[in-house]
Coordinates of C-alpha atoms in Angstrom, one line a residue:
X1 CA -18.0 -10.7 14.3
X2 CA -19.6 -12.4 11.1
X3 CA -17.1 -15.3 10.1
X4 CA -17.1 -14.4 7.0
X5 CA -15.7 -10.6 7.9
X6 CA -13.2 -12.6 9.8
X7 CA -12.1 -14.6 7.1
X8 CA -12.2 -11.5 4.7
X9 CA -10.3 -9.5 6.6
X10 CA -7.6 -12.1 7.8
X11 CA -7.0 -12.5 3.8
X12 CA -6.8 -8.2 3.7
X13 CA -2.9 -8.8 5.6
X14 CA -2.1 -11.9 3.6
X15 CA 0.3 -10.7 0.3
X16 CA -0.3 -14.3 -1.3
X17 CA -3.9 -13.6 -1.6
X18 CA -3.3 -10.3 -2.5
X19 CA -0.7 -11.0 -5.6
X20 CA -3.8 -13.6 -6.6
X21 CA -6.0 -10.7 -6.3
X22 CA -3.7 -8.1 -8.1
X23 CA -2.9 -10.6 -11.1
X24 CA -6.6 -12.2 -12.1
X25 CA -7.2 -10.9 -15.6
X26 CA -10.5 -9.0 -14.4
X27 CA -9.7 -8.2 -10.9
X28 CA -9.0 -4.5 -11.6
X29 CA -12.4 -4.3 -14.1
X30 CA -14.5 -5.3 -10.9
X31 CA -12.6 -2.9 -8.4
X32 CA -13.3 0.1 -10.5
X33 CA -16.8 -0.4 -9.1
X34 CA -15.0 0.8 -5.6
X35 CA -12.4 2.1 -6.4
X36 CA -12.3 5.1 -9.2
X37 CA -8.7 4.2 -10.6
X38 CA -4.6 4.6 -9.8
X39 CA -4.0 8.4 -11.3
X40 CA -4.9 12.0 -10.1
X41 CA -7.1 12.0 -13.9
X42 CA -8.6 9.2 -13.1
X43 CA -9.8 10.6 -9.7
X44 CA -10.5 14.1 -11.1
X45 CA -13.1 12.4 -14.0
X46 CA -14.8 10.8 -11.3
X47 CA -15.6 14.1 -9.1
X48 CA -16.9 15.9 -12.5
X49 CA -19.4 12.8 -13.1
X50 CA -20.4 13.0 -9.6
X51 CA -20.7 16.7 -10.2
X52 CA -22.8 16.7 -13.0
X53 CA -24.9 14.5 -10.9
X54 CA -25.0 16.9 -8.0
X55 CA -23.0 14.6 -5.7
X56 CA -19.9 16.1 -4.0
X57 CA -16.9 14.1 -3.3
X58 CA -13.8 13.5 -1.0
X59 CA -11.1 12.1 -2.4
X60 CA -8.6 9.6 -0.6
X61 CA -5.1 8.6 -2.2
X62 CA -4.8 5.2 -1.1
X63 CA -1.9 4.1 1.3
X64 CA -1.8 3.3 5.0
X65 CA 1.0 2.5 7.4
X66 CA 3.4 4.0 5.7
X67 CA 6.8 2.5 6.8
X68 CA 9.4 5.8 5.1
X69 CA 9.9 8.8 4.6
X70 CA 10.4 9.0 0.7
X71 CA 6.7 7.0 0.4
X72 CA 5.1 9.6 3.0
X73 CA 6.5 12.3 0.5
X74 CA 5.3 10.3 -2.5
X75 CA 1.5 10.7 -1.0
X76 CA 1.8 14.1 0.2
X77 CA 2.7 15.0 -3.4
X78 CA -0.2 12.9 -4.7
X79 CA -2.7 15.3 -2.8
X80 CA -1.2 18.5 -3.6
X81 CA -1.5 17.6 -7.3
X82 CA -4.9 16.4 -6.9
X83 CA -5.8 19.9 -5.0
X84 CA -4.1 21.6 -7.9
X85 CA -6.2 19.8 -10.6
X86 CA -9.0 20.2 -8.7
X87 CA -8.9 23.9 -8.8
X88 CA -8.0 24.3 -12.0
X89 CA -11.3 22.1 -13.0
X90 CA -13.3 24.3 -11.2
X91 CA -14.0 21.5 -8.8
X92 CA -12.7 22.8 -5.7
X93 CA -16.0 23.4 -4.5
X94 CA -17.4 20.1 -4.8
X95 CA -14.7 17.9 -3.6
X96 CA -12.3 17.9 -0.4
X97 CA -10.1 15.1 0.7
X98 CA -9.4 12.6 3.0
X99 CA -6.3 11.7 4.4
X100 CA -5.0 9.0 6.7
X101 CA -2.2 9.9 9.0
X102 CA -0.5 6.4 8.7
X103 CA -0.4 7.0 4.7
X104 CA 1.9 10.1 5.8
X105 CA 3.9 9.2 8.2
X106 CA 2.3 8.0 11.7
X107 CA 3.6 5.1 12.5
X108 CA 7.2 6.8 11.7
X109 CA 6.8 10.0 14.1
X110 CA 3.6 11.6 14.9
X111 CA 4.8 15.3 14.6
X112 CA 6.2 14.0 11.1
X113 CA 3.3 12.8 10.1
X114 CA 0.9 16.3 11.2
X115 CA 3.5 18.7 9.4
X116 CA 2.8 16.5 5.9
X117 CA -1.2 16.9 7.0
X118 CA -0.5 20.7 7.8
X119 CA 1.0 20.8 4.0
X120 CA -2.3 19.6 2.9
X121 CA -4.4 21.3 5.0
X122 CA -2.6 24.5 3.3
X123 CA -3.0 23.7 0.5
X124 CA -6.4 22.8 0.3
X125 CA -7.2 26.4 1.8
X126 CA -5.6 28.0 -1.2
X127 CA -7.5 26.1 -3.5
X128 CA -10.6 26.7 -1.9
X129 CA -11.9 22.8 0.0
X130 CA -11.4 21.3 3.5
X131 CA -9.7 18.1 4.5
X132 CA -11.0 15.5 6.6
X133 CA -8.7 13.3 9.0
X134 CA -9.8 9.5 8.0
X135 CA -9.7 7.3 11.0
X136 CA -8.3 3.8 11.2
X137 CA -7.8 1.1 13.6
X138 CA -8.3 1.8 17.3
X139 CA -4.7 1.8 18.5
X140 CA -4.7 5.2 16.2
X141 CA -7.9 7.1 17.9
X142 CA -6.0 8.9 20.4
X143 CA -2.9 10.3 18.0
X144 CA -5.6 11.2 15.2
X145 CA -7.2 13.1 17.9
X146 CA -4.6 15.0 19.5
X147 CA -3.4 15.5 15.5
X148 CA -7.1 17.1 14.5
X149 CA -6.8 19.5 17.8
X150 CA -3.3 20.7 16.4
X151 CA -4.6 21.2 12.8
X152 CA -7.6 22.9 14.3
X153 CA -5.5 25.7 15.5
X154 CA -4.7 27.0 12.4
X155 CA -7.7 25.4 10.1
X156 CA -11.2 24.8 12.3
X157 CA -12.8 23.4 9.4
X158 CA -10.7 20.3 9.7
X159 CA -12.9 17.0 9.5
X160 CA -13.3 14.3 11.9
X161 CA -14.3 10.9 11.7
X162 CA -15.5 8.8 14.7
X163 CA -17.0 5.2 14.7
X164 CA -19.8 3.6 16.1
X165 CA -18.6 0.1 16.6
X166 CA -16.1 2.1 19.2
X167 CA -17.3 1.9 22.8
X168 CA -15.3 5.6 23.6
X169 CA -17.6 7.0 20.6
X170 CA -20.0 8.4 22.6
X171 CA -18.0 10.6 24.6
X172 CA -15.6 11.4 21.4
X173 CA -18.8 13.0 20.2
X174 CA -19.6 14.8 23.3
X175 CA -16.3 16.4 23.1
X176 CA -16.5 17.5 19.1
X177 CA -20.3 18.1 18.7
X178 CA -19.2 22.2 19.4
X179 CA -20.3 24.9 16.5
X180 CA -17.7 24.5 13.7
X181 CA -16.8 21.4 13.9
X182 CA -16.9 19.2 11.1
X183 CA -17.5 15.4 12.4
X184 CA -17.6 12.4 9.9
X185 CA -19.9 9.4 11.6
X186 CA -19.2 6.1 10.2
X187 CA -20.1 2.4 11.6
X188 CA -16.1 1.1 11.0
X189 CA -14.6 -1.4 8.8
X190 CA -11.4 -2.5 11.1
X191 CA -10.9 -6.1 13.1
X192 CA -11.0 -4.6 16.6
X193 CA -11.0 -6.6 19.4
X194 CA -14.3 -6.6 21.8
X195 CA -13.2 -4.9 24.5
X196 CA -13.1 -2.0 22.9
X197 CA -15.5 -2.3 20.2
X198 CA -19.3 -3.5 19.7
X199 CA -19.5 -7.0 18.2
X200 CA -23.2 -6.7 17.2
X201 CA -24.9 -5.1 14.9
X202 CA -27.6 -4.1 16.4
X203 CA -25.2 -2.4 19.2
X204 CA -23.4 -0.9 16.8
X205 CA -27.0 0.7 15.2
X206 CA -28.1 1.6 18.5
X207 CA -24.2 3.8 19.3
X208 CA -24.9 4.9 16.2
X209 CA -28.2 6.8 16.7
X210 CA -27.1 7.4 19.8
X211 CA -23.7 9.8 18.5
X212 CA -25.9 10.9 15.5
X213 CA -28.3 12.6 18.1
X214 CA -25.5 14.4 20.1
X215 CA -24.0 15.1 16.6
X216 CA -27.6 17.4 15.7
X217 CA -28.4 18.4 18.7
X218 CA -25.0 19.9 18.4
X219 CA -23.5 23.2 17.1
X220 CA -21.3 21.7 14.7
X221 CA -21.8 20.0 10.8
X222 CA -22.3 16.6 11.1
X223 CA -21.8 14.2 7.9
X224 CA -23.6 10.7 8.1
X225 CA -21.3 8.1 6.5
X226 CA -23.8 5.2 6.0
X227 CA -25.6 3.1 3.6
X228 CA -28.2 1.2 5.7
X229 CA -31.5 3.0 4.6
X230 CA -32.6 2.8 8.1
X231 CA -30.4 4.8 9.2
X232 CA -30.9 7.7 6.6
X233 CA -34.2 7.4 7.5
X234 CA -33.7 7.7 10.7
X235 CA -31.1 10.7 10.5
X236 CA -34.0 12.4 7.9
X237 CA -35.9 12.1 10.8
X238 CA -34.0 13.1 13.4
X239 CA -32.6 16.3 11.5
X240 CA -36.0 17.5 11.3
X241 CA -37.0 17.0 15.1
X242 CA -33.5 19.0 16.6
X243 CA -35.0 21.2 12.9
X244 CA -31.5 21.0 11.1
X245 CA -32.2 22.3 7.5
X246 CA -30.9 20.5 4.6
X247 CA -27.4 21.7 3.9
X248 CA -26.8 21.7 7.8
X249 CA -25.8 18.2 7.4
X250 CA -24.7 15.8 4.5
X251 CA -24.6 11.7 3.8
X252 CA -21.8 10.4 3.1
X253 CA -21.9 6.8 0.8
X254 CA -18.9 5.0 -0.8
X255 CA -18.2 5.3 -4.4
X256 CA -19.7 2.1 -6.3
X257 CA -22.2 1.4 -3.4
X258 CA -25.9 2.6 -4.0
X259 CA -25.3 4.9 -6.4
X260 CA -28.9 5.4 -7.0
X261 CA -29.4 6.2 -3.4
X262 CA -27.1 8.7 -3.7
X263 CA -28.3 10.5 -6.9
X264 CA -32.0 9.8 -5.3
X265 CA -31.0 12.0 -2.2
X266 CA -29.3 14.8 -3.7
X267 CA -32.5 15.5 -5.8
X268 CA -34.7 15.9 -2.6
X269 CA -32.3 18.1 -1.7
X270 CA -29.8 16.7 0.5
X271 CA -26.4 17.3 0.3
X272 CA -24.9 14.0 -0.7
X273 CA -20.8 13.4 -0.5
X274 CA -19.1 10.4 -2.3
X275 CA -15.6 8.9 -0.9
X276 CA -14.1 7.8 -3.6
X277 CA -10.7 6.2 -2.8
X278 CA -8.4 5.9 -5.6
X279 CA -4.7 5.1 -6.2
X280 CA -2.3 2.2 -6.5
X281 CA -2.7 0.5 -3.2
X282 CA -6.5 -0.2 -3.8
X283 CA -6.2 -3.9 -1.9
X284 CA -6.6 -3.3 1.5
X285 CA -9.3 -0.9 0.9
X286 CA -11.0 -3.2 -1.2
X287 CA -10.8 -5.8 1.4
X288 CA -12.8 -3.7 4.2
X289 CA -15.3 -3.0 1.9
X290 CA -16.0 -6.5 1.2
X291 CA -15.4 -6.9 5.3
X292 CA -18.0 -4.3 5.8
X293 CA -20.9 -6.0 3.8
X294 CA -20.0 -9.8 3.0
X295 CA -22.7 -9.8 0.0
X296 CA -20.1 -7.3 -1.3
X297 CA -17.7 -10.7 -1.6
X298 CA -20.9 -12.4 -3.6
X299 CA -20.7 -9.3 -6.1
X300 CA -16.8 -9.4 -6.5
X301 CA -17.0 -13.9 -7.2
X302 CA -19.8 -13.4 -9.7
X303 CA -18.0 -10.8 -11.5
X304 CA -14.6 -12.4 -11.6
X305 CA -16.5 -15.9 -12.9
X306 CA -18.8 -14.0 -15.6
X307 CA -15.6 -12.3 -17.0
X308 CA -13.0 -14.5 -16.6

């Protein structure tokens, strides 16, 4: 692993680092370039922009590990007033969401935490949009899993995510690249240790081809969550050869990275879907991101120093 993604995501779990974070005059002027802002409005202005723009969105209330019940509850409510705002804006049909099962409940009881995510998946059918299951750390892959076949039962469309730093990826693709099945690939942004993940990143590329293949070849709707323009090259490519027409597969990019990439592929027609994360707990998040990319961390200094 870079040291530098070490170092960035030793300081993610460190709260005085974070209150240093939280209380620099600028600090929350420079995450809105990540992160779209703490309310549902907030959230709902950024889908229309991306709208106008062609872009669709998936929204993720921030929060993770969730440690009680009455916080679980607080973010199950966030989504179902997001949903609702979301219809009512006529938006429904540009933006799903994303949910983490440690924001609602995981770590407190696994069947607590899949009835909140059935909540949402209900009420994301009645207003029209699909949810996706986020995944998160590796010690979480097999309960997300055995969560998404439960959901599954009831709602099909329910999203995956796997990632290619993962060495079990490739046969977690095998096993949902079937007709209907909706299946997030992503690279990862979690410390994992290397036994079970790639350290490299040209390993990590190579699993990544390697799942996005199965993922076409498949009968299901694969979504591409990458920035690395080789890779969308390569997917373009790929698409074409197992002859997957645009709109039988989207990219996925983060909110505030390459925005002109995205705006430049959903005018050649792709079908282009922003994660935009927003919310109160925006620190961790912001954290991987800078983990992901450690130029990301160059961005963030200049901009505290040139406003501060």
């Amino acid at each position: 692993m870079h040291p530098l993604r070490s170092l960035i995501l030793a300081a993610a779990g460190n709260e005085m680092i974070q209150r240093a974070v939280a209380n620099a005059p600028v600090a929350r002027s420079v995450v809105r370039r990540f992160v779209a802002g703490e309310t549902t409005e907030a959230a709902v202005r950024t889908v229309r922009r991306l709208a106008d723009d062609g872009l669709h969105a998936s929204l993720d209330y921030l929060g993770e590990d969730t440690g009680d019940a009455e916080q679980a509850e607080r973010i199950v409510q966030a989504y179902l007033a997001v949903l609702d705002r979301l219809h009512a804006e006529g938006l429904a049909g540009w933006c799903e969401v994303s949910i983490k099962l440690s924001a609602v409940g995981l770590r407190l009881d696994p069947a607590f935490a899949v009835n909140n995510a059935y909540r949402v998946c209900a009420a994301a059918e009645q207003c029209g949009t699909t949810v996706t299951l986020d995944m998160e750390d590796h010690t979480t892959t097999d309960a997300t899993l055995t969560a998404l076949t439960e959901l599954r039962r009831t709602w099909p469309w329910v999203g995956a995510v796997l990632q290619s730093y993962l060495r079990r990826t490739e046969n977690d693709v095998a096993a949902l690249a079937v007709p209907g099945s909706r299946v997030r690939l992503c690279k990862g942004a979690y410390a994992e240790p290397p036994e079970v993940a790639f350290e490299g990143r040209h390993d990590v590329d190579l699993n990544y081809v390697r799942c996005a293949n199965a993922l076409l070849e498949g009968g299901g709707y694969p979504m591409f969550a990458t920035h690395d323009p080789r890779l969308v090259s390569v997917v373009a490519e790929r698409a074409r050869w197992f002859g997957r027409k645009r709109g039988g597969y989207e990219f996925q990019m983060l909110h505030g990275i390459r925005p002109d990439e995205q705006r430049k592929l959903a005018a050649e027609g792709e079908t282009v879907r922003v994660y935009v994360p927003y919310g109160e707990q925006w620190y961790g998040y912001l954290m991987r991101r800078l983990a992901e990319r450690p130029a990301n961390l160059t961005f963030f200094l200049r901009s505290l120093a040139s406003r501060s």
